Amino acid sequence: MLDLRPNCECCDRDLPPESPEARICTFECTFCATCAADVLQGFCPNCSGNLVERPIRPQAALIKAPASTRRVEVVPIFRTGR
């Protein structure tokens, strides 16, 4: 089951479970649509896999399987730009 991580690993933007702006790779690294397109050019910096739109878990399913609340630390290289 997907973690549905709560933030962009690049800019730390909040990405709630219902956000259509979340992008993930096959390892669930999570980025906002802006960073995925503009900073990362559609590829995960951790595994080099492509970034795709994260599925939205239905609200009823979030009750039994809630989204993760553990924020992923922003990688310092992203804070200053490349």
CSV table of N, CA, C and O in Angstrom, one decimal:
chain,number,residue,atom,x,y,z
A,1,MET,N,0.8,-1.2,0.0
A,1,MET,CA,0.0,0.0,0.0
A,1,MET,C,0.9,1.2,0.0
A,1,MET,O,1.9,1.3,0.7
A,2,LEU,N,0.5,2.2,-0.8
A,2,LEU,CA,1.3,3.5,-0.8
A,2,LEU,C,1.2,4.2,0.5
A,2,LEU,O,0.2,4.3,1.2
A,3,ASP,N,2.4,4.9,0.8
A,3,ASP,CA,2.5,5.7,2.0
A,3,ASP,C,1.7,6.9,2.0
A,3,ASP,O,1.2,7.4,3.0
A,4,LEU,N,1.6,7.5,0.8
A,4,LEU,CA,1.0,8.9,0.6
A,4,LEU,C,1.7,9.9,1.5
A,4,LEU,O,1.2,10.4,2.4
A,5,ARG,N,3.0,10.0,1.2
A,5,ARG,CA,3.8,10.9,2.0
A,5,ARG,C,3.3,12.4,1.9
A,5,ARG,O,2.8,12.8,0.9
A,6,PRO,N,3.5,13.1,3.0
A,6,PRO,CA,2.8,14.4,3.2
A,6,PRO,C,3.5,15.6,2.6
A,6,PRO,O,3.0,16.7,2.6
A,7,ASN,N,4.7,15.5,2.0
A,7,ASN,CA,5.4,16.6,1.5
A,7,ASN,C,6.3,16.3,0.3
A,7,ASN,O,6.7,15.2,0.1
A,8,CYS,N,6.6,17.4,-0.4
A,8,CYS,CA,7.6,17.3,-1.5
A,8,CYS,C,9.0,17.2,-1.0
A,8,CYS,O,9.4,18.0,-0.1
A,9,GLU,N,9.7,16.2,-1.5
A,9,GLU,CA,11.1,16.0,-1.0
A,9,GLU,C,12.1,17.1,-1.6
A,9,GLU,O,13.2,17.1,-1.2
A,10,CYS,N,11.6,17.9,-2.4
A,10,CYS,CA,12.4,19.0,-3.0
A,10,CYS,C,12.2,20.3,-2.4
A,10,CYS,O,13.2,20.9,-1.9
A,11,CYS,N,11.0,20.8,-2.3
A,11,CYS,CA,10.7,22.1,-1.7
A,11,CYS,C,9.9,22.1,-0.4
A,11,CYS,O,9.7,23.1,0.2
A,12,ASP,N,9.5,20.9,0.1
A,12,ASP,CA,8.8,20.7,1.3
A,12,ASP,C,7.3,21.2,1.3
A,12,ASP,O,6.7,21.4,2.3
A,13,ARG,N,6.8,21.4,0.1
A,13,ARG,CA,5.4,21.8,-0.1
A,13,ARG,C,4.5,20.7,0.5
A,13,ARG,O,4.8,19.5,0.3
A,14,ASP,N,3.5,21.1,1.2
A,14,ASP,CA,2.5,20.1,1.7
A,14,ASP,C,1.8,19.5,0.5
A,14,ASP,O,1.3,20.1,-0.4
A,15,LEU,N,1.6,18.1,0.6
A,15,LEU,CA,0.9,17.3,-0.4
A,15,LEU,C,-0.1,16.4,0.3
A,15,LEU,O,0.2,15.3,0.6
A,16,PRO,N,-1.2,16.9,0.7
A,16,PRO,CA,-2.2,16.1,1.3
A,16,PRO,C,-2.7,14.9,0.5
A,16,PRO,O,-2.4,14.9,-0.7
A,17,PRO,N,-3.3,13.9,1.1
A,17,PRO,CA,-3.6,12.7,0.3
A,17,PRO,C,-4.5,12.9,-0.9
A,17,PRO,O,-4.4,12.2,-1.9
A,18,GLU,N,-5.3,14.0,-0.9
A,18,GLU,CA,-6.2,14.3,-2.0
A,18,GLU,C,-5.6,15.2,-3.1
A,18,GLU,O,-6.2,15.5,-4.0
A,19,SER,N,-4.3,15.5,-2.9
A,19,SER,CA,-3.6,16.5,-3.8
A,19,SER,C,-3.4,15.9,-5.2
A,19,SER,O,-2.7,14.8,-5.4
A,20,PRO,N,-3.9,16.5,-6.3
A,20,PRO,CA,-3.6,16.1,-7.6
A,20,PRO,C,-2.2,16.5,-8.1
A,20,PRO,O,-1.7,16.2,-9.1
A,21,GLU,N,-1.5,17.3,-7.2
A,21,GLU,CA,-0.2,17.8,-7.5
A,21,GLU,C,1.0,16.9,-7.1
A,21,GLU,O,2.1,17.2,-7.5
A,22,ALA,N,0.7,15.8,-6.5
A,22,ALA,CA,1.7,14.9,-6.0
A,22,ALA,C,2.2,14.0,-7.1
A,22,ALA,O,1.4,13.5,-7.9
A,23,ARG,N,3.5,13.8,-7.2
A,23,ARG,CA,4.2,12.9,-8.2
A,23,ARG,C,5.0,11.9,-7.4
A,23,ARG,O,5.7,12.3,-6.4
A,24,ILE,N,5.1,10.7,-7.8
A,24,ILE,CA,5.9,9.7,-7.2
A,24,ILE,C,6.7,8.8,-8.2
A,24,ILE,O,6.3,8.7,-9.3
A,25,CYS,N,7.7,8.2,-7.7
A,25,CYS,CA,8.4,7.2,-8.5
A,25,CYS,C,8.0,5.8,-7.9
A,25,CYS,O,7.2,5.7,-7.0
A,26,THR,N,8.6,4.7,-8.4
A,26,THR,CA,8.3,3.4,-8.0
A,26,THR,C,8.7,3.1,-6.6
A,26,THR,O,8.2,2.1,-6.0
A,27,PHE,N,9.6,3.9,-6.0
A,27,PHE,CA,10.0,3.7,-4.6
A,27,PHE,C,9.2,4.7,-3.7
A,27,PHE,O,9.5,4.8,-2.5
A,28,GLU,N,8.2,5.4,-4.2
A,28,GLU,CA,7.4,6.3,-3.5
A,28,GLU,C,8.1,7.6,-3.1
A,28,GLU,O,7.6,8.3,-2.2
A,29,CYS,N,9.2,7.9,-3.7
A,29,CYS,CA,9.8,9.3,-3.5
A,29,CYS,C,8.7,10.2,-4.0
A,29,CYS,O,8.1,10.0,-5.0
A,30,THR,N,8.5,11.3,-3.2
A,30,THR,CA,7.3,12.2,-3.5
A,30,THR,C,7.7,13.6,-3.8
A,30,THR,O,8.5,14.2,-3.0
A,31,PHE,N,7.2,14.2,-4.8
A,31,PHE,CA,7.5,15.5,-5.2
A,31,PHE,C,6.3,16.2,-5.7
A,31,PHE,O,5.3,15.6,-6.1
A,32,CYS,N,6.3,17.6,-5.6
A,32,CYS,CA,5.1,18.3,-6.2
A,32,CYS,C,5.3,18.4,-7.7
A,32,CYS,O,6.4,18.2,-8.2
A,33,ALA,N,4.2,18.7,-8.4
A,33,ALA,CA,4.2,18.7,-9.8
A,33,ALA,C,5.2,19.8,-10.4
A,33,ALA,O,5.9,19.5,-11.3
A,34,THR,N,5.3,20.9,-9.7
A,34,THR,CA,6.2,21.9,-10.1
A,34,THR,C,7.7,21.5,-10.1
A,34,THR,O,8.4,21.6,-11.0
A,35,CYS,N,8.1,20.9,-8.9
A,35,CYS,CA,9.5,20.4,-8.8
A,35,CYS,C,9.7,19.3,-9.8
A,35,CYS,O,10.8,19.2,-10.4
A,36,ALA,N,8.7,18.4,-9.9
A,36,ALA,CA,8.9,17.2,-10.8
A,36,ALA,C,9.2,17.7,-12.2
A,36,ALA,O,10.1,17.1,-12.9
A,37,ALA,N,8.5,18.7,-12.6
A,37,ALA,CA,8.6,19.2,-14.0
A,37,ALA,C,9.8,20.1,-14.2
A,37,ALA,O,10.7,19.9,-15.1
A,38,ASP,N,9.9,21.1,-13.3
A,38,ASP,CA,10.8,22.2,-13.5
A,38,ASP,C,12.2,21.9,-13.0
A,38,ASP,O,13.2,22.3,-13.6
A,39,VAL,N,12.3,21.3,-11.9
A,39,VAL,CA,13.6,21.0,-11.2
A,39,VAL,C,14.2,19.7,-11.7
A,39,VAL,O,15.4,19.5,-12.0
A,40,LEU,N,13.3,18.7,-11.7
A,40,LEU,CA,13.8,17.3,-11.9
A,40,LEU,C,13.5,16.7,-13.3
A,40,LEU,O,13.9,15.6,-13.6
A,41,GLN,N,12.9,17.5,-14.1
A,41,GLN,CA,12.6,17.1,-15.5
A,41,GLN,C,11.9,15.8,-15.6
A,41,GLN,O,12.2,15.0,-16.6
A,42,GLY,N,11.1,15.4,-14.7
A,42,GLY,CA,10.3,14.2,-14.7
A,42,GLY,C,11.0,13.0,-14.2
A,42,GLY,O,10.4,11.9,-14.4
A,43,PHE,N,12.1,13.1,-13.6
A,43,PHE,CA,12.9,11.9,-13.2
A,43,PHE,C,13.3,12.0,-11.7
A,43,PHE,O,13.7,13.1,-11.3
A,44,CYS,N,13.1,10.9,-11.0
A,44,CYS,CA,13.5,10.9,-9.6
A,44,CYS,C,15.0,11.0,-9.4
A,44,CYS,O,15.8,10.3,-10.0
A,45,PRO,N,15.5,11.9,-8.5
A,45,PRO,CA,16.9,12.1,-8.3
A,45,PRO,C,17.5,10.9,-7.5
A,45,PRO,O,18.7,10.8,-7.5
A,46,ASN,N,16.7,10.1,-6.9
A,46,ASN,CA,17.2,9.0,-6.1
A,46,ASN,C,17.4,7.7,-6.8
A,46,ASN,O,18.3,7.0,-6.6
A,47,CYS,N,16.4,7.4,-7.7
A,47,CYS,CA,16.5,6.1,-8.5
A,47,CYS,C,16.5,6.3,-10.0
A,47,CYS,O,16.7,5.3,-10.7
A,48,SER,N,16.4,7.5,-10.5
A,48,SER,CA,16.4,7.8,-11.9
A,48,SER,C,15.1,7.3,-12.6
A,48,SER,O,15.0,7.4,-13.8
A,49,GLY,N,14.1,6.9,-11.9
A,49,GLY,CA,12.9,6.4,-12.5
A,49,GLY,C,12.0,7.6,-12.8
A,49,GLY,O,12.2,8.7,-12.4
A,50,ASN,N,11.0,7.4,-13.7
A,50,ASN,CA,10.1,8.5,-14.0
A,50,ASN,C,9.1,8.8,-12.9
A,50,ASN,O,8.9,8.0,-12.0
A,51,LEU,N,8.7,10.0,-12.9
A,51,LEU,CA,7.7,10.5,-11.9
A,51,LEU,C,6.4,10.6,-12.5
A,51,LEU,O,6.2,11.1,-13.6
A,52,VAL,N,5.4,10.0,-11.8
A,52,VAL,CA,4.0,9.9,-12.3
A,52,VAL,C,3.1,10.5,-11.3
A,52,VAL,O,3.4,10.6,-10.1
A,53,GLU,N,1.8,10.8,-11.7
A,53,GLU,CA,0.8,11.4,-10.8
A,53,GLU,C,0.5,10.3,-9.7
A,53,GLU,O,0.3,9.1,-10.0
A,54,ARG,N,0.5,10.7,-8.5
A,54,ARG,CA,0.2,9.8,-7.4
A,54,ARG,C,-1.3,9.6,-7.3
A,54,ARG,O,-2.1,10.5,-7.4
A,55,PRO,N,-1.7,8.3,-7.2
A,55,PRO,CA,-3.2,8.1,-7.1
A,55,PRO,C,-3.8,8.7,-5.9
A,55,PRO,O,-3.1,8.9,-4.9
A,56,ILE,N,-5.0,9.1,-6.0
A,56,ILE,CA,-5.7,9.7,-4.8
A,56,ILE,C,-6.5,8.6,-4.1
A,56,ILE,O,-7.3,7.9,-4.8
A,57,ARG,N,-6.2,8.4,-2.9
A,57,ARG,CA,-7.0,7.3,-2.1
A,57,ARG,C,-8.3,7.9,-1.7
A,57,ARG,O,-8.4,9.0,-1.2
A,58,PRO,N,-9.4,7.1,-2.0
A,58,PRO,CA,-10.7,7.6,-1.6
A,58,PRO,C,-10.8,7.9,-0.1
A,58,PRO,O,-10.2,7.3,0.7
A,59,GLN,N,-11.6,9.0,0.2
A,59,GLN,CA,-11.7,9.4,1.6
A,59,GLN,C,-12.1,8.3,2.5
A,59,GLN,O,-11.6,8.2,3.6
A,60,ALA,N,-13.0,7.4,2.1
A,60,ALA,CA,-13.5,6.3,3.0
A,60,ALA,C,-12.3,5.3,3.3
A,60,ALA,O,-12.3,4.8,4.4
A,61,ALA,N,-11.5,5.2,2.3
A,61,ALA,CA,-10.3,4.2,2.5
A,61,ALA,C,-9.3,4.8,3.4
A,61,ALA,O,-8.5,4.1,4.1
A,62,LEU,N,-9.2,6.2,3.5
A,62,LEU,CA,-8.3,6.8,4.4
A,62,LEU,C,-8.5,6.5,5.9
A,62,LEU,O,-7.6,6.6,6.7
A,63,ILE,N,-9.8,6.1,6.2
A,63,ILE,CA,-10.1,5.8,7.6
A,63,ILE,C,-9.4,4.5,8.0
A,63,ILE,O,-8.8,4.5,9.1
A,64,LYS,N,-9.4,3.5,7.2
A,64,LYS,CA,-8.7,2.2,7.5
A,64,LYS,C,-7.2,2.3,7.2
A,64,LYS,O,-6.4,1.6,7.8
A,65,ALA,N,-6.9,3.0,6.2
A,65,ALA,CA,-5.5,3.1,5.7
A,65,ALA,C,-5.1,4.6,5.6
A,65,ALA,O,-5.0,5.1,4.4
A,66,PRO,N,-4.8,5.3,6.7
A,66,PRO,CA,-4.5,6.7,6.6
A,66,PRO,C,-3.1,7.0,5.9
A,66,PRO,O,-2.3,6.1,5.8
A,67,ALA,N,-3.0,8.2,5.4
A,67,ALA,CA,-1.8,8.6,4.8
A,67,ALA,C,-0.7,8.8,5.8
A,67,ALA,O,-1.0,9.0,7.0
A,68,SER,N,0.5,8.7,5.4
A,68,SER,CA,1.7,8.9,6.3
A,68,SER,C,1.7,10.3,6.8
A,68,SER,O,1.3,11.2,6.1
A,69,THR,N,2.2,10.5,8.0
A,69,THR,CA,2.4,11.8,8.6
A,69,THR,C,3.8,12.1,8.8
A,69,THR,O,4.2,13.2,9.2
A,70,ARG,N,4.7,11.1,8.4
A,70,ARG,CA,6.1,11.3,8.5
A,70,ARG,C,6.7,12.1,7.3
A,70,ARG,O,6.6,11.7,6.2
A,71,ARG,N,7.1,13.3,7.6
A,71,ARG,CA,7.7,14.2,6.6
A,71,ARG,C,9.0,13.7,6.2
A,71,ARG,O,9.8,13.3,7.0
A,72,VAL,N,9.3,13.7,4.9
A,72,VAL,CA,10.6,13.4,4.4
A,72,VAL,C,11.5,14.6,4.3
A,72,VAL,O,11.0,15.7,3.8
A,73,GLU,N,12.7,14.5,4.9
A,73,GLU,CA,13.5,15.7,4.9
A,73,GLU,C,13.9,16.2,3.5
A,73,GLU,O,14.3,15.3,2.7
A,74,VAL,N,13.9,17.5,3.3
A,74,VAL,CA,14.3,18.0,2.0
A,74,VAL,C,15.8,17.9,1.9
A,74,VAL,O,16.6,18.2,2.8
A,75,VAL,N,16.2,17.4,0.7
A,75,VAL,CA,17.6,17.2,0.4
A,75,VAL,C,18.3,18.6,0.3
A,75,VAL,O,17.7,19.5,-0.5
A,76,PRO,N,19.4,18.9,1.0
A,76,PRO,CA,20.0,20.2,0.9
A,76,PRO,C,20.3,20.8,-0.5
A,76,PRO,O,20.1,21.9,-0.7
A,77,ILE,N,20.7,19.9,-1.4
A,77,ILE,CA,21.0,20.4,-2.7
A,77,ILE,C,19.8,21.1,-3.4
A,77,ILE,O,19.9,22.0,-4.2
A,78,PHE,N,18.6,20.7,-3.0
A,78,PHE,CA,17.4,21.3,-3.6
A,78,PHE,C,17.1,22.6,-3.0
A,78,PHE,O,16.5,23.5,-3.6
A,79,ARG,N,17.5,22.9,-1.7
A,79,ARG,CA,17.3,24.1,-1.1
A,79,ARG,C,18.0,25.3,-1.8
A,79,ARG,O,17.5,26.4,-1.8
A,80,THR,N,19.2,25.0,-2.3
A,80,THR,CA,19.9,26.1,-2.9
A,80,THR,C,19.8,26.1,-4.4
A,80,THR,O,20.4,26.9,-5.1
A,81,GLY,N,19.2,25.1,-5.0
A,81,GLY,CA,19.1,24.9,-6.4
A,81,GLY,C,20.3,24.2,-6.9
A,81,GLY,O,21.3,24.0,-6.2
A,82,ARG,N,20.3,23.8,-8.1
A,82,ARG,CA,21.4,23.0,-8.7
A,82,ARG,C,22.5,23.9,-9.3
A,82,ARG,O,22.3,24.9,-9.7
